[in-house]
Coordinates of C-alpha atoms and ligand atoms in Angstrom, one line a residue:
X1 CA 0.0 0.0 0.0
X2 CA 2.1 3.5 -0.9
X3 CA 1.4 6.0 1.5
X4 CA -0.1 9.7 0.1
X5 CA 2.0 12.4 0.5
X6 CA 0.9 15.4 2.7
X7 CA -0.7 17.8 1.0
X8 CA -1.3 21.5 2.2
X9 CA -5.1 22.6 3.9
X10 CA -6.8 25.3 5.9
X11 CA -8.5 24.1 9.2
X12 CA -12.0 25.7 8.8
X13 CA -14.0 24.4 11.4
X14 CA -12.3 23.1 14.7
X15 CA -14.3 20.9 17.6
X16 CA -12.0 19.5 19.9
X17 CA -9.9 17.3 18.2
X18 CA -12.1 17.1 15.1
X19 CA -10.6 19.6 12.4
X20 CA -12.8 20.2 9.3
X21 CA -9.8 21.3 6.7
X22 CA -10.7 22.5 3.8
X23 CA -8.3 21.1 0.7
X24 CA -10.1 23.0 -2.1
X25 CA -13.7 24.3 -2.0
X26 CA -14.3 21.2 -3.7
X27 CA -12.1 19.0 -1.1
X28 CA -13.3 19.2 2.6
X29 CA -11.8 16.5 4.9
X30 CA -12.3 15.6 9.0
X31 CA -9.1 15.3 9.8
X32 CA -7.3 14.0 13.4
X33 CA -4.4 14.5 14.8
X34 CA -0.9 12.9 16.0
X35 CA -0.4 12.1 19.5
X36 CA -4.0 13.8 20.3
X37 CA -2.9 17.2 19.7
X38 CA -5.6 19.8 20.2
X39 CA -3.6 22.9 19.4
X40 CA -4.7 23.8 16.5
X41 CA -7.3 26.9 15.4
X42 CA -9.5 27.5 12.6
X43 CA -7.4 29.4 10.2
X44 CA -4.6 27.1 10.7
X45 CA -2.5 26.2 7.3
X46 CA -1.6 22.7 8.2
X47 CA -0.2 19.2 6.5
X48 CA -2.3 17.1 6.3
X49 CA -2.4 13.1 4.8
X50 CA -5.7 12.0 3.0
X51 CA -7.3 9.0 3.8
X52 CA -9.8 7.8 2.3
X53 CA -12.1 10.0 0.7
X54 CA -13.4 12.4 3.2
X55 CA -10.6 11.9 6.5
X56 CA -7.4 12.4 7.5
X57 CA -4.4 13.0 9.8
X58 CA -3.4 16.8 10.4
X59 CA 0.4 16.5 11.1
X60 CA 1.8 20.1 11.4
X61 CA 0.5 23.8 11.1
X62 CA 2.6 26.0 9.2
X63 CA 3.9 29.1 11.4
X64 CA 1.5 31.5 12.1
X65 CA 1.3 35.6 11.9
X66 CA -1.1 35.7 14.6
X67 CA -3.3 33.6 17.0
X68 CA -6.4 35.0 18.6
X69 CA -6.9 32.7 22.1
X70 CA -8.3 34.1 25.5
X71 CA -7.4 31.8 28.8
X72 CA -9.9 30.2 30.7
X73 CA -8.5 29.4 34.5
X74 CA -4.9 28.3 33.8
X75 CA -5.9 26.9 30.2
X76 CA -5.4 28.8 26.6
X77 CA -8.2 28.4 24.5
X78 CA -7.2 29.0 20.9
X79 CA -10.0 30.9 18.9
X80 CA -8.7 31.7 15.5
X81 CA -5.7 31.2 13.7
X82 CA -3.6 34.2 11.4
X83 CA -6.3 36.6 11.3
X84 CA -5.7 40.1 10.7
X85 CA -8.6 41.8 12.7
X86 CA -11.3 41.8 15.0
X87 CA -15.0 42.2 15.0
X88 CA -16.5 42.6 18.3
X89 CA -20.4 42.8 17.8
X90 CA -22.3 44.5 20.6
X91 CA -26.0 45.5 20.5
X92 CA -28.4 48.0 21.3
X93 CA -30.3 45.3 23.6
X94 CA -29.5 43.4 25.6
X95 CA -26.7 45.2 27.8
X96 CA -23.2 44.5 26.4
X97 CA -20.1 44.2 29.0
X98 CA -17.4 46.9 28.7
X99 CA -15.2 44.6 30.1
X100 CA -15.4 42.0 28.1
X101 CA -14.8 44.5 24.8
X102 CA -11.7 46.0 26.1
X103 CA -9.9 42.7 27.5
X104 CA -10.8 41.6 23.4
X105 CA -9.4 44.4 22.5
X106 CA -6.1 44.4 24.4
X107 CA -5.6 40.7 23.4
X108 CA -6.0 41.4 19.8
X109 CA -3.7 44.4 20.0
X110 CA -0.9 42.6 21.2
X111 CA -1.5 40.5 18.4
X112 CA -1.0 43.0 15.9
X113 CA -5.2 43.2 15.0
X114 CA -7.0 45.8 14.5
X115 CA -10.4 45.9 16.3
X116 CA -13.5 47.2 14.8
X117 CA -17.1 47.5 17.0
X118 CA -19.9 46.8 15.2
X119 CA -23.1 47.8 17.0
X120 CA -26.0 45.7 15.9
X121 CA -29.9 46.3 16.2
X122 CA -29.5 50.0 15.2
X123 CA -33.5 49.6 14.4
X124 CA -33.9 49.6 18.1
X125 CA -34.9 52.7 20.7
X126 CA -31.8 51.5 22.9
X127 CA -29.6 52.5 20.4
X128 CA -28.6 56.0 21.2
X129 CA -27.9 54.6 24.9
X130 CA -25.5 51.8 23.7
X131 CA -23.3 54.9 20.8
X132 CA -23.3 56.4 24.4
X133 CA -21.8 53.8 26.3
X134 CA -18.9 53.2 23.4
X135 CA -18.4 56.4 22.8
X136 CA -15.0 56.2 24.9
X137 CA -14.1 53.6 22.5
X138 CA -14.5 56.0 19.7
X139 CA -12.3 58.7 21.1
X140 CA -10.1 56.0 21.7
X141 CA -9.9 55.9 18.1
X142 CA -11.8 52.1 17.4
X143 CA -14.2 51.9 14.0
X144 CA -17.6 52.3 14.8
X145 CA -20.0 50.4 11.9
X146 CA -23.6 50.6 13.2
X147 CA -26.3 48.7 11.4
X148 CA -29.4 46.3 12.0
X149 CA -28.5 42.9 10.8
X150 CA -31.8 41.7 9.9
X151 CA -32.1 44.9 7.4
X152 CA -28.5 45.6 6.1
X153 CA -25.2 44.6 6.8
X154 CA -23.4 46.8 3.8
X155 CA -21.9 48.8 6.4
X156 CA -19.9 46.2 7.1
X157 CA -18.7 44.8 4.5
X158 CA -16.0 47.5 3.3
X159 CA -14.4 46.5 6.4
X160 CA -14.1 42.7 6.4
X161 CA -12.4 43.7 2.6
X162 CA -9.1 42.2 2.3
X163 CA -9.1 40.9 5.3
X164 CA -9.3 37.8 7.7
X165 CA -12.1 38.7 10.3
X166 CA -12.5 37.3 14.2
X167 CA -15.9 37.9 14.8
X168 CA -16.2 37.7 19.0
X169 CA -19.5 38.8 20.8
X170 CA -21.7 37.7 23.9
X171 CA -24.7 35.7 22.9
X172 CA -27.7 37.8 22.1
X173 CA -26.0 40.5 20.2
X174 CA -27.0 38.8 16.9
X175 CA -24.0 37.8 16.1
X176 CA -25.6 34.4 13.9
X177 CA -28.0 36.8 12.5
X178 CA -24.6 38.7 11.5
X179 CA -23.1 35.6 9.9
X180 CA -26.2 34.8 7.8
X181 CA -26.3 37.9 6.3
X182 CA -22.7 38.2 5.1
X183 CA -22.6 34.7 4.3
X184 CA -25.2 33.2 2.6
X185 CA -24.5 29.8 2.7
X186 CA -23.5 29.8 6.3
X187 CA -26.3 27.4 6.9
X188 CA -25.7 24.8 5.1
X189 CA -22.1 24.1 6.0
X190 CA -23.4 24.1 9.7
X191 CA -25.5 21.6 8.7
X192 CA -23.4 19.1 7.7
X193 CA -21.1 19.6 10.2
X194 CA -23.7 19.2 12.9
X195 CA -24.8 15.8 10.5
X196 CA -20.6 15.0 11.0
X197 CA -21.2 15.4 14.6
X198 CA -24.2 13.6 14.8
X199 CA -25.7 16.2 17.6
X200 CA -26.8 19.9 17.1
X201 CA -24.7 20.7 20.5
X202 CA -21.5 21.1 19.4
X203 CA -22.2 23.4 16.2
X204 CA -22.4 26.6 18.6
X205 CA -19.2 26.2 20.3
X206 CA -17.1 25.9 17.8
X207 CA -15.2 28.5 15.5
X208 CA -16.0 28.2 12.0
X209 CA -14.2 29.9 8.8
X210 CA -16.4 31.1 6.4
X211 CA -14.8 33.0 3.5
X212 CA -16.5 35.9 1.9
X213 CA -14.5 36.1 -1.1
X214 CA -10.8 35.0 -2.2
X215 CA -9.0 37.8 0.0
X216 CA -11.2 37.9 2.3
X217 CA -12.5 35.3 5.5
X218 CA -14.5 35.5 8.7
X219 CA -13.8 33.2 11.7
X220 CA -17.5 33.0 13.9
X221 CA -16.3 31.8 17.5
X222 CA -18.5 30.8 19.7
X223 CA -20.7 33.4 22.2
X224 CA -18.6 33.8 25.0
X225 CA -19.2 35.9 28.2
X226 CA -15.6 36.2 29.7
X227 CA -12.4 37.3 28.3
X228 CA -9.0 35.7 30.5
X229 CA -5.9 37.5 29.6
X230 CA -3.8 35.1 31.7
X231 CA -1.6 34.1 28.7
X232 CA -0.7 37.7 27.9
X233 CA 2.4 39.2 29.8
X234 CA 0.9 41.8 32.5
X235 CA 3.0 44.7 31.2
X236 CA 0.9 44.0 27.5
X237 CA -2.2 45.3 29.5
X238 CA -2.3 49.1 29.6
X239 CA -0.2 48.5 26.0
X240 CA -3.3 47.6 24.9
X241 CA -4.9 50.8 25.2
X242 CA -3.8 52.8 21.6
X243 CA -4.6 56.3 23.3
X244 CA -2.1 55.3 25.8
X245 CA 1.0 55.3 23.0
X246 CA 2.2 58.4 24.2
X247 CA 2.9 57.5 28.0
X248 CA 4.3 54.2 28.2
X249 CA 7.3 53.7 30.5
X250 CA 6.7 57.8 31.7
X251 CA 5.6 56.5 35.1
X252 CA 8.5 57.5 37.7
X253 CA 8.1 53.7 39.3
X254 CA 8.5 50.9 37.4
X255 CA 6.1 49.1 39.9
X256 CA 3.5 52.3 39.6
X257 CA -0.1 51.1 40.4
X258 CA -1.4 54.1 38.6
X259 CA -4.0 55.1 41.5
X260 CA -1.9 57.0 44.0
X261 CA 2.0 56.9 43.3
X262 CA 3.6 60.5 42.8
X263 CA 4.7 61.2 39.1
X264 CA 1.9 58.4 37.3
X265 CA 2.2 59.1 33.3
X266 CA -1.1 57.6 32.7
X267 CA -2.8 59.4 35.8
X268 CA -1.2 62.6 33.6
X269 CA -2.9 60.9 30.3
X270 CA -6.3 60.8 32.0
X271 CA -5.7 64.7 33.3
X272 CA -4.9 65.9 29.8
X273 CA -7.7 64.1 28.4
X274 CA -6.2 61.8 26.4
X275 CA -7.9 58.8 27.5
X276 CA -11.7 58.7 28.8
X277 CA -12.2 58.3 32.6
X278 CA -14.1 55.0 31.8
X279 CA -11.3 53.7 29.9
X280 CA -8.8 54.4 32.7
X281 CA -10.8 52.9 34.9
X282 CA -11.4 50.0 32.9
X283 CA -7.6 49.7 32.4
X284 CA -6.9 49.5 36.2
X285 CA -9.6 47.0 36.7
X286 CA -8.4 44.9 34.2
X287 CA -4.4 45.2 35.1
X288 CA -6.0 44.7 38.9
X289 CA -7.5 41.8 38.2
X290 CA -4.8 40.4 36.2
X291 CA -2.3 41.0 38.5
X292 CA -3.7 39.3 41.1
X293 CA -4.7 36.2 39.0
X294 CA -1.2 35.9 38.7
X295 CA 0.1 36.6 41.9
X296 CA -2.2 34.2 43.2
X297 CA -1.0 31.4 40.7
X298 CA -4.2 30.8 39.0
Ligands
GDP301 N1 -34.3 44.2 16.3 C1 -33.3 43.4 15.9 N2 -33.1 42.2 16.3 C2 -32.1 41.5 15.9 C3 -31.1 42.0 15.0 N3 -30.2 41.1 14.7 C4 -30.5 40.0 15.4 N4 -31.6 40.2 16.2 C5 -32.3 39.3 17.1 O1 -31.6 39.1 18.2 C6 -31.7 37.8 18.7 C7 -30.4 37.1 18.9 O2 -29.8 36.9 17.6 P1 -28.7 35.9 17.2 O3 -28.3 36.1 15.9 O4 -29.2 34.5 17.6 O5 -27.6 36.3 18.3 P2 -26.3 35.6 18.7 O6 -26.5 34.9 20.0 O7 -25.3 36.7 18.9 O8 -25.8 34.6 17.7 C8 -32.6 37.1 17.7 O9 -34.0 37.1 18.2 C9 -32.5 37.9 16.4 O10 -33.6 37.9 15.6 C10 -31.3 43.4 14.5 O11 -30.6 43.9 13.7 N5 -32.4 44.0 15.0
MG302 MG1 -25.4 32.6 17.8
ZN303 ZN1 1.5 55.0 36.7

């Protein structure tokens, strides 16, 4: 029996250690892994060898230029693989968590991604309270795209041009309703993975690539409430905050808690107005929290 030769794949659908790769959009193969491996992401290039007709064996990913994960406890959980942005969708109802955005947002900054809001339900009443709430965001200098998915997602789609899109949100925000727009035949391929599966259950907490045309791809992840930074470096944190460029490494202590300590660049930031008292405070709740994540050895 000659053994195939490996042939090259992108992972476009990842549940546990099931990868869907896709070949060529005519070639789409469950594949496994060596040694039980679990570390790979949808958007993964990988090395795959065929067997049979649908199946086969991943064996390597192909260095990546980026990796969009957030931790949960002490574990990394890897959400997308080389993309070059993120989407975090948000909506007029129900409440959205600030929070959760600007840990997103950090962690896809230190991976070189840009990070776009897109406010959903625009059709609602609520909507002028939610621009409200992200209008620190704004100042902070992040794309706003407002639109009602159910009506019109053109906004959008000027954005996700070119580019390989992580689409994050809580569940709720319409993020599905989102997906089905862009992508027309985003049913269908949920479908048959769900048939692959043989259960329903798994299809919504999975990432899934779905590619809107041949520069351009979207990675759904599943809804997701929390956002753990414990794989990031703490001193990546306030880094995270783009109106922050400026005053990096102008505290006078290297150890500077930024609440009280005499000579605090950011402290001077937040006086001069370059970043928005919700932000700051949001930065030092975040580093807080962080920091004593890791001092406690979680
Ligand atoms: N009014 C309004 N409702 C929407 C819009 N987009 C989605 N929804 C509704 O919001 C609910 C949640 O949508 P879904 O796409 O399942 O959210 P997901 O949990 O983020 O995937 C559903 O009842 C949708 O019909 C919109 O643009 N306007
Ligand atoms: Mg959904
Ligand atoms: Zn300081």
């Amino acid at each position: 029996m000659t053994r195939l030769a490996a042939i090259h794949g992108e992972v476009i659908a990842a549940h546990g250690r099931h990868y869907l790769v896709e070949v060529s959009p005519a070639e789409l193969r469950w594949c496994v892994t060596r040694g039980r491996r679990s570390d790979y992401a949808c958007g993964d290039q990988v090395l795959l060898t065929p067997e049979g007709a649908a199946d086969g064996v991943i064996e390597s990913a192909l260095p990546r230029t980026s990796l969009f994960s957030r931790s949960v406890e002490h574990r990394t959980k890897l959400l997308a693989a080389n993309p070059t942005q993120l989407a975090i969708t948000v909506a007029s109802e129900p409440s959205f968590s600030d929070e959760l955005i600007t840990r997103a947002a950090i962690n896809a900054h230190h991976q070189g991604m840009r990070t776009l809001i897109v406010l959903n339900k625009c059709d609602l009443p609520e909507t002028d309270a939610a621009r409200e709430r992200l209008h620190p965001l704004l100042r902070a200098g992040y794309p706003l795209i407002s639109l009602s998915a159910l009506a019109d997602v053109s906004a959008l789609r000027p954005f996700l041009a070119g580019e390989r899109t992580v689409l994050m949100g809580q569940s709720g925000m319409g993020k599905s309703t989102l997906v089905n727009a862009l992508v027309p035949d985003a049913n269908t391929l949920t479908a048959a993975i769900s048939t692959f599966l043989d259960s329903g259950r798994h299809t919504t907490t999975a990432s899934r690539l779905y590619r809107l045309d041949a520069q351009s791809s979207l990675i759904d992840t599943p809804g997701l409430k929390e956002f753990g930074l414990a794989h990031l470096p703490l001193n990546r944190i306030a880094r995270g905050f783009p109106e922050l460029a400026d005053w990096h490494g102008t505290c006078r202590f290297a150890n500077c808690g930024h609440r009280s300590e005499p000579d605090c660049g950011y402290r001077q930031a937040l006086d001069t107005g370059a970043i928005h008292p919700r932000r700051f405070e949001l930065m030092l709740r975040v580093l807080e929290a962080e920091g004593s994540r890791r001092s406690h050895g979680h």
